[in-house]
mmCIF file of C-alpha atoms in Angstrom:
data_model
loop_
_atom_site.group_PDB
_atom_site.id
_atom_site.type_symbol
_atom_site.label_atom_id
_atom_site.label_comp_id
_atom_site.label_asym_id
_atom_site.label_seq_id
_atom_site.Cartn_x
_atom_site.Cartn_y
_atom_site.Cartn_z
ATOM 1 C CA MET A 1 -53.769 -6.511 -52.916
ATOM 2 C CA ILE A 2 -53.864 -3.187 -55.008
ATOM 3 C CA ASP A 3 -53.259 -5.157 -58.157
ATOM 4 C CA ARG A 4 -56.057 -7.375 -57.532
ATOM 5 C CA TYR A 5 -58.447 -4.527 -57.054
ATOM 6 C CA LEU A 6 -57.075 -2.687 -60.241
ATOM 7 C CA ARG A 7 -57.701 -5.931 -62.103
ATOM 8 C CA ALA A 8 -61.268 -6.182 -61.062
ATOM 9 C CA TYR A 9 -61.895 -2.664 -61.647
ATOM 10 C CA GLU A 10 -60.333 -2.767 -64.997
ATOM 11 C CA SER A 11 -62.638 -5.922 -65.857
ATOM 12 C CA ARG A 12 -65.725 -4.132 -64.857
ATOM 13 C CA PRO A 13 -64.974 -0.376 -65.070
ATOM 14 C CA SER A 14 -68.802 0.331 -65.019
ATOM 15 C CA ARG A 15 -68.851 -0.772 -61.397
ATOM 16 C CA ALA A 16 -67.869 1.306 -58.387
ATOM 17 C CA GLU A 17 -67.247 -1.723 -55.897
ATOM 18 C CA ALA A 18 -63.839 -2.744 -56.684
ATOM 19 C CA ILE A 19 -62.224 0.755 -56.959
ATOM 20 C CA GLY A 20 -64.246 1.869 -53.983
ATOM 21 C CA ASP A 21 -62.864 -0.992 -51.940
ATOM 22 C CA LEU A 22 -59.532 -0.110 -53.135
ATOM 23 C CA THR A 23 -60.132 3.371 -52.018
ATOM 24 C CA ARG A 24 -61.191 2.036 -48.556
ATOM 25 C CA LEU A 25 -58.115 -0.015 -48.527
ATOM 26 C CA CYS A 26 -55.867 3.004 -48.953
ATOM 27 C CA ARG A 27 -57.723 4.958 -46.474
ATOM 28 C CA LEU A 28 -57.204 2.444 -43.919
ATOM 29 C CA GLU A 29 -53.463 2.341 -44.804
ATOM 30 C CA GLY A 30 -53.165 6.319 -44.710
ATOM 31 C CA ARG A 31 -52.381 6.507 -48.351
ATOM 32 C CA TRP A 32 -54.358 9.736 -48.814
ATOM 33 C CA PRO A 33 -53.429 10.772 -52.359
ATOM 34 C CA LEU A 34 -54.382 7.290 -53.640
ATOM 35 C CA ALA A 35 -57.507 7.028 -51.638
ATOM 36 C CA HIS A 36 -58.330 10.545 -53.266
ATOM 37 C CA LEU A 37 -57.347 9.534 -56.853
ATOM 38 C CA PHE A 38 -59.478 6.299 -56.415
ATOM 39 C CA ALA A 39 -62.299 7.863 -54.716
ATOM 40 C CA ALA A 40 -62.672 10.601 -57.383
ATOM 41 C CA ARG A 41 -62.914 8.051 -59.906
ATOM 42 C CA ALA A 42 -65.576 5.928 -58.040
ATOM 43 C CA ALA A 43 -67.673 8.979 -57.226
ATOM 44 C CA VAL A 44 -68.297 9.542 -61.006
ATOM 45 C CA ILE A 45 -69.093 6.010 -62.066
ATOM 46 C CA PRO A 46 -72.982 6.109 -62.872
ATOM 47 C CA ARG A 47 -75.143 3.496 -61.591
ATOM 48 C CA PRO A 48 -74.449 0.459 -63.679
ATOM 49 C CA GLU A 49 -77.179 -1.497 -65.819
ATOM 50 C CA ASP A 50 -76.086 -4.705 -64.250
ATOM 51 C CA ILE A 51 -78.791 -5.997 -61.768
ATOM 52 C CA LEU A 52 -76.976 -8.994 -59.909
ATOM 53 C CA PHE A 53 -74.595 -8.401 -57.061
ATOM 54 C CA VAL A 54 -74.398 -4.655 -57.391
ATOM 55 C CA GLU A 55 -73.638 -3.035 -53.993
ATOM 56 C CA MET A 56 -75.617 -0.030 -54.853
ATOM 57 C CA SER A 57 -74.378 1.938 -51.793
ATOM 58 C CA TRP A 58 -70.976 2.624 -53.705
ATOM 59 C CA HIS A 59 -72.834 4.240 -56.644
ATOM 60 C CA GLU A 60 -75.270 6.050 -54.243
ATOM 61 C CA TRP A 61 -73.265 7.557 -51.515
ATOM 62 C CA ARG A 62 -70.209 5.366 -50.281
ATOM 63 C CA ALA A 63 -67.660 6.663 -53.128
ATOM 64 C CA LEU A 64 -68.449 10.367 -52.134
ATOM 65 C CA ASP A 65 -68.110 9.740 -48.481
ATOM 66 C CA GLU A 66 -64.676 8.018 -49.097
ATOM 67 C CA LEU A 67 -63.928 11.242 -51.370
ATOM 68 C CA ALA A 68 -65.018 13.503 -48.526
ATOM 69 C CA VAL A 69 -62.869 11.927 -46.101
ATOM 70 C CA ALA A 70 -59.789 11.756 -48.703
ATOM 71 C CA SER A 71 -60.200 15.437 -49.380
ATOM 72 C CA TYR A 72 -59.793 16.221 -45.709
ATOM 73 C CA TRP A 73 -56.810 14.450 -45.443
ATOM 74 C CA ILE A 74 -54.989 15.838 -48.477
ATOM 75 C CA GLY A 75 -55.992 19.174 -47.141
ATOM 76 C CA ASP A 76 -58.671 20.359 -49.462
ATOM 77 C CA TYR A 77 -61.189 21.068 -46.614
ATOM 78 C CA ALA A 78 -63.646 23.047 -48.816
ATOM 79 C CA LYS A 79 -64.170 20.067 -50.976
ATOM 80 C CA SER A 80 -64.448 17.831 -48.102
ATOM 81 C CA ARG A 81 -67.052 20.174 -46.509
ATOM 82 C CA GLU A 82 -68.865 20.451 -49.881
ATOM 83 C CA TYR A 83 -68.825 16.462 -50.230
ATOM 84 C CA CYS A 84 -70.299 15.840 -46.526
ATOM 85 C CA THR A 85 -73.088 18.511 -47.182
ATOM 86 C CA ARG A 86 -74.069 16.807 -50.557
ATOM 87 C CA LEU A 87 -74.246 13.472 -48.733
ATOM 88 C CA LEU A 88 -76.177 14.781 -45.695
ATOM 89 C CA ASP A 89 -78.689 16.596 -48.351
ATOM 90 C CA GLY A 90 -78.648 13.848 -50.634
ATOM 91 C CA GLY A 91 -81.184 11.443 -48.819
ATOM 92 C CA LYS A 92 -79.149 8.279 -49.721
ATOM 93 C CA VAL A 93 -76.976 7.876 -46.511
ATOM 94 C CA PRO A 94 -78.128 5.504 -44.221
ATOM 95 C CA GLU A 95 -79.541 6.900 -40.825
ATOM 96 C CA GLY A 96 -76.616 5.052 -38.918
ATOM 97 C CA GLU A 97 -73.886 6.771 -41.264
ATOM 98 C CA ARG A 98 -75.286 10.447 -40.834
ATOM 99 C CA ALA A 99 -73.787 11.296 -37.507
ATOM 100 C CA LEU A 100 -70.317 10.184 -38.739
ATOM 101 C CA ILE A 101 -70.696 12.195 -42.033
ATOM 102 C CA ALA A 102 -71.861 15.304 -39.809
ATOM 103 C CA ALA A 103 -68.866 15.003 -37.510
ATOM 104 C CA ASN A 104 -66.687 14.895 -40.752
ATOM 105 C CA LEU A 105 -68.139 18.075 -41.672
ATOM 106 C CA GLU A 106 -67.650 19.721 -38.647
ATOM 107 C CA PHE A 107 -64.038 18.839 -38.864
ATOM 108 C CA ALA A 108 -63.876 20.205 -42.347
ATOM 109 C CA GLN A 109 -65.561 23.310 -41.355
ATOM 110 C CA GLU A 110 -63.274 23.953 -38.504
ATOM 111 C CA LYS A 111 -60.075 23.471 -40.520
ATOM 112 C CA SER A 112 -61.396 25.741 -43.047
ATOM 113 C CA ALA A 113 -62.526 28.428 -40.556
ATOM 114 C CA PRO A 114 -60.405 31.664 -40.628
ATOM 115 C CA ALA A 115 -59.361 31.653 -36.872
ATOM 116 C CA HIS A 116 -57.981 28.266 -35.896
ATOM 117 C CA ARG A 117 -57.957 26.818 -32.486
ATOM 118 C CA PRO A 118 -54.804 26.405 -30.853
ATOM 119 C CA HIS A 119 -55.204 22.607 -30.856
ATOM 120 C CA PRO A 120 -56.445 20.993 -34.204
ATOM 121 C CA PRO A 121 -59.648 18.931 -34.005
ATOM 122 C CA PRO A 122 -59.439 15.283 -34.015
ATOM 123 C CA PRO A 123 -59.322 13.668 -37.397
ATOM 124 C CA PRO A 124 -62.269 12.369 -38.795
ATOM 125 C CA ARG A 125 -63.478 9.167 -37.254
ATOM 126 C CA GLU A 126 -62.774 5.882 -39.149
ATOM 127 C CA ARG A 127 -65.667 3.314 -39.624
ATOM 128 C CA THR A 128 -65.507 -0.251 -38.539
ATOM 129 C CA PRO A 129 -65.028 -2.360 -41.566
ATOM 130 C CA PRO A 130 -68.044 -4.135 -42.553
ATOM 131 C CA SER A 131 -67.967 -7.712 -41.571
ATOM 132 C CA ASP A 132 -68.660 -8.949 -45.048
ATOM 133 C CA ILE A 133 -65.884 -7.007 -46.501
ATOM 134 C CA LEU A 134 -63.686 -9.927 -47.005
ATOM 135 C CA ARG A 135 -66.718 -12.261 -48.457
ATOM 136 C CA ASP A 136 -67.198 -9.219 -50.999
ATOM 137 C CA ALA A 137 -63.761 -9.005 -52.024
ATOM 138 C CA ARG A 138 -63.765 -12.739 -52.554
ATOM 139 C CA THR A 139 -67.007 -12.512 -54.681
ATOM 140 C CA LEU A 140 -65.499 -9.717 -56.785
ATOM 141 C CA GLY A 141 -62.609 -12.239 -57.342
ATOM 142 C CA VAL A 142 -60.067 -9.699 -55.427
ATOM 143 C CA LEU A 143 -58.951 -12.083 -52.833
ATOM 144 C CA GLY A 144 -58.684 -16.021 -52.963
ATOM 145 C CA SER A 145 -60.845 -18.311 -51.248
#
């Protein structure tokens, strides 16, 4: 599966969707160093000039959100906090996602606070996968029909 996402990214490196979905896959599998690596790349891909079938959410906020979560899990709480703050201040995150990002910001703030509580806070909550993720993967040619 990873190879298919990488081939899709390789064929259109100006698009963040394939590498973003690869990041998401690595996150769901708990492969945090890989999720961080791929999210870091996806987060710096500029908005493409393409106009057809572009998931702008990957370019506007989702890649940075994945990077915030992956940063938390590799222990870079300061970066996780920074990315969550940028997301919340950026004006691109849909209202339905803001509470989750705010909760992730709290987790990162608690972890980077000087005095830790005796019990660590729960990890950032995972999103329910969008119902159209398989359709999108097929559209990108990542999955067969």
